[in-house]
Amino acid sequence: MRPIRSRTLFLLILCGAGTAHADPSPALDRIGLSLGGYYADTDVRLRASSDLHDLGRASLMLPSGHETPGRARLEFLVGDHQGLEFDYFSFRRSRDQTLQQSFDLGDSHFDLGAQVHGRFDLDLGSAAYRWWFGDGPGVFGLGVGAAYYRVEVGLSADVSANDDVIHVAERYDADAVAPLLTLVWRYAPSERWRFYADGSGIRKNGGSLAGHAWNAAAGVEWFPLANAGIGVEYAVTRIHLEREASRYDADLDLHLHGPAAYLRLRF
C-alpha cells in the first residue's frame, strides 16, 4: 500500500501546483508587437545663445504642421506578472522658412529675411522592466528602465556679406541615456477588445545633452483574428532638451499630439 499512497500523494501535489499557477490576465499578451505611426500636429522650436555674439537668446521655430512619425513596440511576459517592453520612436522634420529675426548659431549669423533650410531629427528608444498587478480583466503596470535619445539639428542659408552671397551652415548632434518611469492600465472585457492608458517620463540632468520628456496615450485595440488586430490611440508627447557647449548653448522643444494607428500582433 505504501507505493500506492506515495504515488497518490505525488499526483495530489502536482494537481495542487497546477491549480496554484494562474494564467496571466486576458489584458496581457505573452508576446506582443505593435507597428504603426502617428498623424501628429508638431511644433519644433530652437533657442540658442552664444558668448561669441551679443544677441542674448535668439529663437527659431520650424513651422508647425502634420507629420507621420513611425513607432514600434515589443513586449513579452516573464512569468505571469512581470515583463519587458522595448519602444522605438523616430521623428524627422525638414522645412524652409523666411527668418523674422536675426539668428546666431555657433559661428554662423543668419540675417533677417534670409531663406533658411532647417532640419530636425530625433531618435528615442527605451527599455523597461514592468511589474503587473491584478489577475482579472483589468491590470495596472509599473515599469522602470532607461531611454536612449539622439538629436541632430541643421540650419543652412544663403546670406549677404560685403555685397557677396555666401552659404552658411551649422549643425550639431548629440545623444544621451536617461532613467525611465512608466505607468500603464489595461482592461480587456473580451478576447476581441482591449482598452488602455499609459504614460511615461524621462529626465536627465547634467552632461552635454540634458532635458526631460513625457508621453501620454489612451486607446483601444480590436482583434478580428486570434493573433492579429488593429489599434487606434490619441497621444501627446512633449520633449525639452538642453545642449551646453563651449561655442553655444541651445534649447530644443518638440510638441506632438494627434491620433495614431498600428497593427498589433500577439502570441
Coordinates of C-alpha atoms in Angstrom, one line a residue:
M1 CA 0.0 0.0 0.0
R2 CA 2.9 2.4 0.6
P3 CA 3.8 2.7 -3.1
I4 CA 0.2 3.4 -4.0
R5 CA 0.0 6.0 -1.3
S6 CA 3.2 7.6 -2.4
R7 CA 2.0 7.8 -6.0
T8 CA -1.3 9.3 -4.9
L9 CA 0.4 11.9 -2.7
F10 CA 2.7 12.8 -5.7
L11 CA -0.3 13.2 -8.0
L12 CA -2.1 15.4 -5.5
I13 CA 0.9 17.7 -5.2
L14 CA 1.1 18.0 -9.0
C15 CA -2.6 18.9 -9.2
G16 CA -2.2 21.4 -6.4
A17 CA 0.8 23.0 -8.1
G18 CA -1.1 23.3 -11.4
T19 CA -4.1 24.9 -9.7
A20 CA -1.8 27.4 -7.9
H21 CA -0.3 28.5 -11.2
A22 CA -2.6 31.2 -12.7
D23 CA -2.7 32.2 -16.3
P24 CA -1.9 35.9 -16.9
S25 CA -4.7 38.4 -17.2
P26 CA -6.5 38.4 -20.6
A27 CA -5.4 42.1 -20.9
L28 CA -1.8 40.9 -21.3
D29 CA 0.0 39.0 -24.1
R30 CA 2.8 36.5 -23.8
I31 CA 4.4 38.3 -26.7
G32 CA 3.1 41.5 -28.3
L33 CA 4.3 43.6 -31.3
S34 CA 2.9 46.9 -32.4
L35 CA 3.9 48.6 -35.7
G36 CA 2.4 51.9 -36.8
G37 CA 2.7 55.7 -36.9
Y38 CA 1.2 58.9 -35.7
Y39 CA -0.6 61.6 -37.7
A40 CA 0.5 64.3 -35.4
D41 CA 0.4 68.1 -35.2
T42 CA 4.0 69.1 -34.5
D43 CA 5.8 72.2 -33.2
V44 CA 9.6 72.5 -33.1
R45 CA 11.4 75.4 -31.5
L46 CA 15.1 76.1 -31.2
R47 CA 16.5 78.7 -28.9
A48 CA 20.3 79.5 -28.9
S49 CA 22.7 81.8 -27.2
S50 CA 26.4 82.3 -27.6
D51 CA 29.2 84.3 -25.9
L52 CA 30.6 85.0 -29.3
H53 CA 27.6 87.2 -30.2
D54 CA 26.0 89.8 -28.0
L55 CA 22.4 88.9 -29.1
G56 CA 21.0 87.4 -25.9
R57 CA 18.8 84.4 -26.7
A58 CA 17.5 84.1 -30.2
S59 CA 14.7 81.8 -31.2
L60 CA 13.8 79.9 -34.4
M61 CA 10.6 77.9 -34.9
L62 CA 10.2 75.4 -37.7
P63 CA 6.7 75.9 -39.0
S64 CA 4.0 73.7 -37.4
G65 CA 2.3 71.1 -39.5
H66 CA 1.3 67.4 -39.7
E67 CA 3.9 64.7 -39.6
T68 CA 3.7 60.9 -39.6
P69 CA 6.5 59.7 -37.3
G70 CA 6.8 55.9 -37.0
R71 CA 6.8 53.8 -33.8
A72 CA 7.5 50.2 -32.9
R73 CA 6.9 48.4 -29.6
L74 CA 7.8 44.9 -28.5
E75 CA 6.7 43.4 -25.2
F76 CA 6.7 40.0 -23.6
L77 CA 5.9 38.5 -20.2
V78 CA 8.4 37.0 -17.8
G79 CA 6.1 34.6 -15.8
D80 CA 2.6 36.0 -15.3
H81 CA 3.1 39.3 -13.5
Q82 CA 6.4 40.7 -14.9
G83 CA 7.6 41.6 -18.3
L84 CA 9.8 43.6 -20.6
E85 CA 8.9 46.3 -23.1
F86 CA 11.0 47.9 -25.8
D87 CA 9.9 51.1 -27.6
Y88 CA 11.3 53.0 -30.5
F89 CA 10.2 56.3 -31.8
S90 CA 11.6 58.3 -34.8
F91 CA 10.8 61.9 -35.8
R92 CA 12.1 63.8 -38.9
R93 CA 11.3 67.3 -39.9
S94 CA 12.7 69.5 -42.7
R95 CA 11.3 72.9 -43.6
D96 CA 12.2 76.1 -45.4
Q97 CA 11.2 79.5 -44.0
T98 CA 12.0 83.2 -44.0
L99 CA 13.6 84.4 -40.8
Q100 CA 11.6 87.0 -38.9
Q101 CA 14.6 88.0 -36.8
S102 CA 18.3 87.6 -37.0
F103 CA 19.6 84.3 -35.6
D104 CA 23.1 83.2 -34.5
L105 CA 24.0 79.5 -34.1
G106 CA 27.6 78.6 -33.4
D107 CA 29.9 80.7 -35.6
S108 CA 27.2 81.5 -38.2
H109 CA 25.0 84.5 -38.5
F110 CA 21.6 84.2 -40.2
D111 CA 20.2 87.5 -41.4
L112 CA 16.7 88.9 -41.0
G113 CA 14.7 87.9 -44.2
A114 CA 17.1 85.1 -45.1
Q115 CA 15.7 81.9 -46.6
V116 CA 16.7 79.2 -44.1
H117 CA 16.5 75.5 -44.5
G118 CA 16.1 73.8 -41.1
R119 CA 16.3 70.1 -40.3
F120 CA 15.5 68.3 -37.0
D121 CA 16.0 64.6 -36.4
L122 CA 15.1 62.7 -33.2
D123 CA 15.5 59.0 -32.3
L124 CA 14.2 57.9 -29.0
G125 CA 14.4 54.2 -27.8
S126 CA 13.6 52.8 -24.4
A127 CA 13.7 49.5 -22.5
A128 CA 11.6 49.0 -19.3
Y129 CA 11.0 46.2 -16.9
R130 CA 7.4 46.0 -15.7
W131 CA 5.5 44.6 -12.8
W132 CA 1.8 43.8 -13.4
F133 CA -0.8 43.9 -10.6
G134 CA -4.1 42.1 -11.0
D135 CA -5.3 38.8 -12.5
G136 CA -8.7 39.8 -13.8
P137 CA -9.7 41.7 -17.0
G138 CA -8.1 44.9 -15.6
V139 CA -4.4 45.2 -14.7
F140 CA -2.1 48.0 -13.6
G141 CA 1.6 48.1 -14.5
L142 CA 4.6 49.9 -13.1
G143 CA 7.9 49.9 -15.0
V144 CA 11.4 51.3 -14.7
G145 CA 14.2 51.3 -17.2
A146 CA 16.3 53.5 -19.4
A147 CA 15.8 55.6 -22.5
Y148 CA 18.3 56.5 -25.2
Y149 CA 17.8 59.6 -27.3
R150 CA 19.8 61.2 -30.2
V151 CA 19.2 64.6 -31.6
E152 CA 20.5 66.2 -34.8
V153 CA 19.8 69.8 -35.9
G154 CA 20.9 71.5 -39.0
L155 CA 20.5 75.1 -40.4
S156 CA 21.7 76.4 -43.7
A157 CA 21.1 79.6 -45.7
D158 CA 22.5 81.9 -48.4
V159 CA 23.2 85.3 -46.8
S160 CA 24.7 88.6 -48.0
A161 CA 28.1 89.6 -46.8
N162 CA 30.1 92.6 -48.2
D163 CA 27.9 92.6 -51.4
D164 CA 28.5 88.9 -51.8
V165 CA 26.2 86.0 -51.2
I166 CA 27.7 83.2 -49.2
H167 CA 26.4 79.9 -47.9
V168 CA 26.4 79.4 -44.2
A169 CA 25.5 76.3 -42.3
E170 CA 25.6 74.9 -38.8
R171 CA 24.7 71.5 -37.4
Y172 CA 25.1 69.6 -34.2
D173 CA 24.2 66.2 -33.0
A174 CA 24.3 64.6 -29.5
D175 CA 23.0 61.6 -27.7
A176 CA 22.4 60.6 -24.0
V177 CA 20.9 57.9 -21.8
A178 CA 18.3 58.8 -19.1
P179 CA 16.2 56.9 -16.5
L180 CA 12.7 56.0 -17.4
L181 CA 9.4 55.5 -15.5
T182 CA 6.2 54.1 -17.0
L183 CA 2.6 53.7 -15.7
V184 CA 0.1 51.5 -17.6
W185 CA -3.6 50.5 -17.2
R186 CA -5.2 47.8 -19.4
Y187 CA -8.7 46.4 -19.5
A188 CA -9.9 43.5 -21.7
P189 CA -13.7 43.0 -21.5
S190 CA -13.5 40.2 -24.1
E191 CA -11.0 38.4 -26.3
R192 CA -11.6 40.8 -29.1
W193 CA -11.4 44.1 -27.3
R194 CA -8.9 45.9 -25.1
F195 CA -8.7 49.4 -23.7
Y196 CA -5.6 51.0 -22.2
A197 CA -4.0 54.2 -21.0
D198 CA -0.3 54.7 -20.4
G199 CA 2.2 57.3 -19.5
S200 CA 6.0 57.5 -19.4
G201 CA 8.6 60.1 -18.4
I202 CA 12.4 60.5 -18.6
R203 CA 14.7 63.1 -17.0
K204 CA 18.4 63.7 -17.2
N205 CA 20.4 66.4 -15.5
G206 CA 23.9 67.5 -16.5
G207 CA 26.0 66.5 -19.4
S208 CA 26.2 67.9 -22.9
L209 CA 22.5 66.9 -23.6
A210 CA 20.2 67.2 -20.6
G211 CA 16.4 67.5 -20.5
H212 CA 13.1 65.7 -20.0
A213 CA 10.4 64.1 -22.0
W214 CA 6.9 62.7 -21.2
N215 CA 4.3 60.8 -23.2
A216 CA 0.7 60.0 -22.5
A217 CA -1.7 57.9 -24.6
A218 CA -5.1 56.3 -24.5
G219 CA -6.5 53.9 -27.0
V220 CA -8.4 50.8 -27.9
E221 CA -7.4 47.5 -29.7
W222 CA -9.7 45.2 -31.7
F223 CA -8.7 41.7 -32.7
P224 CA -10.8 40.2 -35.6
L225 CA -8.3 37.4 -35.6
A226 CA -6.9 35.5 -32.6
N227 CA -3.3 36.7 -33.1
A228 CA -3.7 39.9 -35.1
G229 CA -5.6 43.1 -34.7
I230 CA -5.6 46.9 -35.1
G231 CA -5.3 49.6 -32.6
V232 CA -6.0 53.3 -32.5
E233 CA -5.0 55.8 -29.9
Y234 CA -4.6 59.5 -29.2
A235 CA -1.2 60.5 -27.9
V236 CA 0.6 63.6 -26.6
T237 CA 4.4 63.9 -26.4
R238 CA 6.5 66.7 -25.0
I239 CA 10.3 66.8 -25.3
H240 CA 12.6 69.5 -24.0
L241 CA 16.4 69.2 -24.5
E242 CA 19.2 71.5 -23.4
R243 CA 22.6 71.4 -25.0
E244 CA 25.6 73.1 -23.4
A245 CA 28.9 73.5 -25.3
S246 CA 31.8 75.9 -25.4
R247 CA 30.7 77.6 -28.6
Y248 CA 27.0 78.0 -27.9
D249 CA 24.1 76.7 -25.8
A250 CA 20.8 75.6 -27.3
D251 CA 17.3 74.5 -26.1
L252 CA 15.0 72.3 -28.2
D253 CA 11.3 71.9 -27.7
L254 CA 9.2 69.3 -29.5
H255 CA 5.5 69.1 -29.1
L256 CA 3.4 66.4 -30.8
H257 CA -0.3 65.5 -30.4
G258 CA -2.7 63.5 -32.5
P259 CA -4.1 60.2 -33.4
A260 CA -2.2 57.0 -34.2
A261 CA -3.0 53.7 -35.9
Y262 CA -1.0 50.5 -35.8
L263 CA -1.0 46.8 -36.4
R264 CA -1.0 44.6 -33.3
L265 CA 0.3 41.0 -33.3
R266 CA 0.0 38.8 -30.2
F267 CA 1.1 35.3 -29.3

